[in-house]
XYZ file of N, CA and C in Angstrom:
327
model
N 28.048 -123.838 -86.184
C 29.391 -123.658 -86.708
C 29.433 -122.394 -87.560
N 30.536 -121.716 -87.448
C 30.668 -120.415 -88.104
C 30.745 -120.546 -89.629
N 31.336 -121.627 -90.146
C 31.460 -121.763 -91.600
C 30.120 -122.075 -92.262
N 29.152 -122.581 -91.488
C 27.834 -122.871 -92.045
C 26.846 -121.726 -91.831
N 27.219 -120.753 -91.033
C 26.344 -119.613 -90.756
C 26.548 -118.556 -91.835
N 25.673 -118.555 -92.829
C 25.831 -117.624 -93.952
C 25.557 -116.181 -93.544
N 24.771 -115.975 -92.508
C 24.500 -114.613 -92.063
C 25.775 -113.957 -91.522
N 26.592 -114.722 -90.828
C 27.862 -114.188 -90.323
C 28.742 -113.719 -91.474
N 28.874 -114.557 -92.505
C 29.747 -114.197 -93.621
C 29.182 -113.036 -94.433
N 27.864 -112.939 -94.509
C 27.284 -111.787 -95.204
C 27.524 -110.506 -94.414
N 27.517 -110.592 -93.090
C 27.839 -109.421 -92.271
C 29.301 -109.033 -92.413
N 30.194 -110.019 -92.478
C 31.617 -109.738 -92.696
C 31.803 -109.067 -94.051
N 31.131 -109.583 -95.069
C 31.235 -109.003 -96.416
C 30.710 -107.571 -96.440
N 29.580 -107.341 -95.789
C 29.026 -105.984 -95.727
C 29.985 -105.030 -95.024
N 30.593 -105.482 -93.928
C 31.554 -104.642 -93.206
C 32.748 -104.311 -94.096
N 33.237 -105.311 -94.832
C 34.367 -105.071 -95.737
C 34.002 -104.080 -96.837
N 32.809 -104.177 -97.379
C 32.393 -103.267 -98.444
C 32.218 -101.839 -97.917
N 31.688 -101.718 -96.719
C 31.507 -100.384 -96.140
C 32.858 -99.736 -95.852
N 33.798 -100.509 -95.362
C 35.097 -99.975 -94.943
C 36.201 -100.174 -95.972
N 35.849 -100.524 -97.195
C 36.859 -100.769 -98.229
C 37.759 -99.565 -98.488
N 37.251 -98.334 -98.590
C 38.162 -97.201 -98.810
C 39.161 -97.018 -97.671
N 38.698 -97.178 -96.442
C 39.585 -97.046 -95.292
C 40.652 -98.131 -95.295
N 40.247 -99.360 -95.540
C 41.194 -100.477 -95.551
C 42.191 -100.317 -96.688
N 41.708 -99.942 -97.873
C 42.607 -99.773 -99.018
C 43.589 -98.638 -98.785
N 43.115 -97.512 -98.275
C 44.010 -96.388 -97.999
C 45.049 -96.730 -96.957
N 44.634 -97.437 -95.917
C 45.557 -97.834 -94.861
C 46.616 -98.799 -95.392
N 46.190 -99.785 -96.158
C 47.142 -100.759 -96.702
C 48.086 -100.122 -97.715
N 47.577 -99.222 -98.547
C 48.451 -98.542 -99.505
C 49.485 -97.679 -98.798
N 49.090 -97.007 -97.730
C 50.047 -96.206 -96.959
C 51.121 -97.098 -96.357
N 50.713 -98.229 -95.798
C 51.670 -99.132 -95.162
C 52.636 -99.734 -96.180
N 52.113 -100.206 -97.297
C 52.975 -100.831 -98.311
C 53.926 -99.810 -98.922
N 53.425 -98.610 -99.209
C 54.280 -97.572 -99.788
C 55.378 -97.168 -98.818
N 55.028 -96.976 -97.546
C 56.026 -96.590 -96.547
C 57.051 -97.699 -96.344
N 56.594 -98.939 -96.280
C 57.514 -100.062 -96.085
C 58.480 -100.170 -97.262
N 57.951 -100.064 -98.472
C 58.795 -100.160 -99.668
C 59.801 -99.018 -99.728
N 59.357 -97.808 -99.401
C 60.253 -96.650 -99.416
C 61.372 -96.819 -98.392
N 61.032 -97.270 -97.199
C 62.042 -97.450 -96.154
C 63.040 -98.550 -96.526
N 62.557 -99.653 -97.070
C 63.468 -100.738 -97.472
C 64.359 -100.287 -98.620
N 63.826 -99.497 -99.541
C 64.628 -98.977 -100.644
C 65.739 -98.074 -100.127
N 65.442 -97.313 -99.075
C 66.433 -96.412 -98.495
C 67.432 -97.135 -97.602
N 67.277 -98.424 -97.408
C 68.252 -99.210 -96.667
C 67.948 -99.398 -95.190
N 66.737 -99.121 -94.758
C 66.375 -99.295 -93.347
C 66.182 -100.777 -93.041
N 66.279 -101.114 -91.775
C 66.074 -102.494 -91.343
C 64.600 -102.865 -91.345
N 64.341 -104.145 -91.060
C 62.975 -104.647 -91.087
C 62.107 -103.988 -90.026
N 62.629 -103.877 -88.817
C 61.825 -103.311 -87.730
C 61.522 -101.832 -87.975
N 62.507 -101.083 -88.454
C 62.283 -99.663 -88.749
C 61.273 -99.511 -89.882
N 61.363 -100.382 -90.874
C 60.421 -100.324 -91.998
C 59.004 -100.667 -91.556
N 58.873 -101.682 -90.714
C 57.546 -102.052 -90.217
C 56.958 -100.966 -89.321
N 57.804 -100.350 -88.502
C 57.319 -99.268 -87.636
C 56.856 -98.082 -88.473
N 57.625 -97.726 -89.484
C 57.236 -96.616 -90.371
C 55.927 -96.941 -91.084
N 55.784 -98.185 -91.545
C 54.555 -98.595 -92.227
C 53.357 -98.516 -91.289
N 53.529 -98.962 -90.055
C 52.426 -98.919 -89.091
C 52.027 -97.481 -88.776
N 53.014 -96.621 -88.541
C 52.701 -95.231 -88.205
C 52.026 -94.532 -89.385
N 52.510 -94.776 -90.595
C 51.876 -94.167 -91.775
C 50.447 -94.667 -91.957
N 50.203 -95.939 -91.670
C 48.834 -96.443 -91.794
C 47.935 -95.824 -90.733
N 48.465 -95.579 -89.534
C 47.667 -94.922 -88.496
C 47.345 -93.485 -88.885
N 48.321 -92.786 -89.449
C 48.084 -91.412 -89.901
C 47.030 -91.402 -91.007
N 47.112 -92.369 -91.915
C 46.131 -92.411 -93.007
C 44.730 -92.692 -92.486
N 44.598 -93.475 -91.425
C 43.277 -93.703 -90.835
C 42.691 -92.384 -90.356
N 43.519 -91.576 -89.702
C 43.049 -90.271 -89.241
C 42.651 -89.357 -90.380
N 43.456 -89.337 -91.440
C 43.157 -88.473 -92.584
C 41.890 -88.944 -93.298
N 41.746 -90.242 -93.478
C 40.572 -90.771 -94.176
C 39.307 -90.536 -93.350
N 39.409 -90.652 -92.036
C 38.273 -90.340 -91.176
C 37.912 -88.865 -91.291
N 38.920 -88.001 -91.405
C 38.665 -86.567 -91.595
C 37.999 -86.310 -92.946
N 38.333 -87.106 -93.960
C 37.656 -86.977 -95.255
C 36.160 -87.221 -95.105
N 35.814 -88.269 -94.361
C 34.404 -88.566 -94.126
C 33.730 -87.421 -93.382
N 34.410 -86.893 -92.380
C 33.848 -85.805 -91.580
C 33.627 -84.552 -92.424
N 34.531 -84.301 -93.377
C 34.437 -83.117 -94.233
C 33.539 -83.343 -95.448
N 32.898 -84.501 -95.517
C 32.015 -84.858 -96.631
C 32.729 -84.828 -97.975
N 34.008 -85.170 -97.988
C 34.752 -85.310 -99.236
C 34.597 -86.743 -99.723
N 34.769 -86.977 -101.015
C 34.578 -88.339 -101.528
C 35.611 -89.311 -100.964
N 35.142 -90.490 -100.598
C 36.040 -91.496 -100.045
C 36.941 -92.113 -101.104
N 36.705 -91.781 -102.367
C 37.610 -92.254 -103.411
C 38.982 -91.600 -103.275
N 39.083 -90.534 -102.490
C 40.379 -89.901 -102.227
C 41.213 -90.689 -101.220
N 40.627 -91.697 -100.601
C 41.327 -92.452 -99.564
C 42.585 -93.123 -100.107
N 42.505 -93.716 -101.289
C 43.677 -94.370 -101.860
C 44.762 -93.357 -102.178
N 44.378 -92.204 -102.712
C 45.358 -91.161 -103.012
C 46.085 -90.723 -101.748
N 45.330 -90.432 -100.699
C 45.961 -89.985 -99.462
C 46.790 -91.091 -98.821
N 46.370 -92.339 -98.967
C 47.168 -93.443 -98.443
C 48.535 -93.507 -99.092
N 48.575 -93.438 -100.413
C 49.853 -93.472 -101.127
C 50.662 -92.219 -100.828
N 50.005 -91.072 -100.766
C 50.682 -89.802 -100.496
C 51.342 -89.817 -99.117
N 50.630 -90.285 -98.120
C 51.175 -90.360 -96.763
C 52.312 -91.364 -96.704
N 52.145 -92.508 -97.338
C 53.211 -93.505 -97.349
C 54.457 -93.015 -98.056
N 54.274 -92.228 -99.112
C 55.423 -91.702 -99.852
C 56.155 -90.633 -99.055
N 55.415 -89.745 -98.408
C 56.055 -88.688 -97.625
C 56.770 -89.241 -96.397
N 56.128 -90.106 -95.679
C 56.724 -90.654 -94.469
C 56.453 -89.786 -93.257
N 56.767 -90.331 -92.095
C 56.421 -89.659 -90.850
C 57.276 -88.428 -90.594
N 58.525 -88.458 -90.995
C 59.397 -87.305 -90.738
C 58.950 -86.094 -91.541
N 58.630 -86.284 -92.810
C 58.183 -85.155 -93.636
C 56.808 -84.668 -93.207
N 55.922 -85.582 -92.858
C 54.598 -85.178 -92.388
C 54.730 -84.387 -91.092
N 55.595 -84.843 -90.197
C 55.838 -84.107 -88.958
C 56.396 -82.721 -89.219
N 57.309 -82.607 -90.180
C 57.884 -81.300 -90.519
C 56.829 -80.375 -91.121
N 55.948 -80.923 -91.950
C 54.875 -80.116 -92.542
C 53.928 -79.610 -91.456
N 53.537 -80.486 -90.555
C 52.628 -80.087 -89.476
C 53.286 -79.045 -88.580
N 54.562 -79.245 -88.275
C 55.278 -78.276 -87.443
C 55.379 -76.916 -88.128
N 55.632 -76.903 -89.436
C 55.715 -75.621 -90.142
C 54.358 -74.920 -90.197
N 53.279 -75.681 -90.293
C 51.939 -75.084 -90.259
C 51.685 -74.453 -88.892
N 52.065 -75.153 -87.825
C 51.879 -74.596 -86.482
C 52.723 -73.350 -86.270
N 53.936 -73.344 -86.773
C 54.792 -72.162 -86.654
C 54.184 -70.997 -87.432
N 53.680 -71.269 -88.623
C 53.028 -70.225 -89.417
C 51.830 -69.641 -88.671
N 50.986 -70.513 -88.130
C 49.806 -70.037 -87.403
C 50.205 -69.264 -86.152
N 51.242 -69.734 -85.482
C 51.721 -69.044 -84.285
C 52.211 -67.645 -84.633
N 52.967 -67.528 -85.707
C 53.474 -66.220 -86.126
C 52.358 -65.326 -86.663
N 51.405 -65.914 -87.352
C 50.309 -65.135 -87.941
C 49.415 -64.525 -86.871
N 49.127 -65.312 -85.839
C 48.206 -64.850 -84.813
C 48.909 -64.345 -83.558
N 50.228 -64.313 -83.558
C 50.984 -63.748 -82.450
C 50.869 -64.510 -81.149
N 50.827 -65.819 -81.231
C 50.727 -66.637 -80.024
C 52.111 -66.756 -79.410
N 52.222 -66.423 -78.139
C 53.496 -66.534 -77.424
C 53.421 -67.681 -76.434
N 54.548 -68.308 -76.204
C 54.580 -69.419 -75.250
C 54.764 -68.929 -73.858
């Protein structure tokens, strides 16, 4: 039985401790985005979709933090930051960066 297998629960606990920054950053992004959308008067489905997308974006950013050897304590900050900005502003920022790079390096379509 799984409830009597202490090795299983110790493995679950170890996994949670290893991935705590990722989980916390993802949840903070989702809660912040959901709260912001509900405050702005959006419906439940739109708020949940925004929260899910922001949490997915935060997973990517937090994974990039690990890749860049930056401290994982920044995960919570980026989670809240992404949730506060939202997908539309993040998309606009990324698009403006691409336009800047395109103009800087003279890339033509």
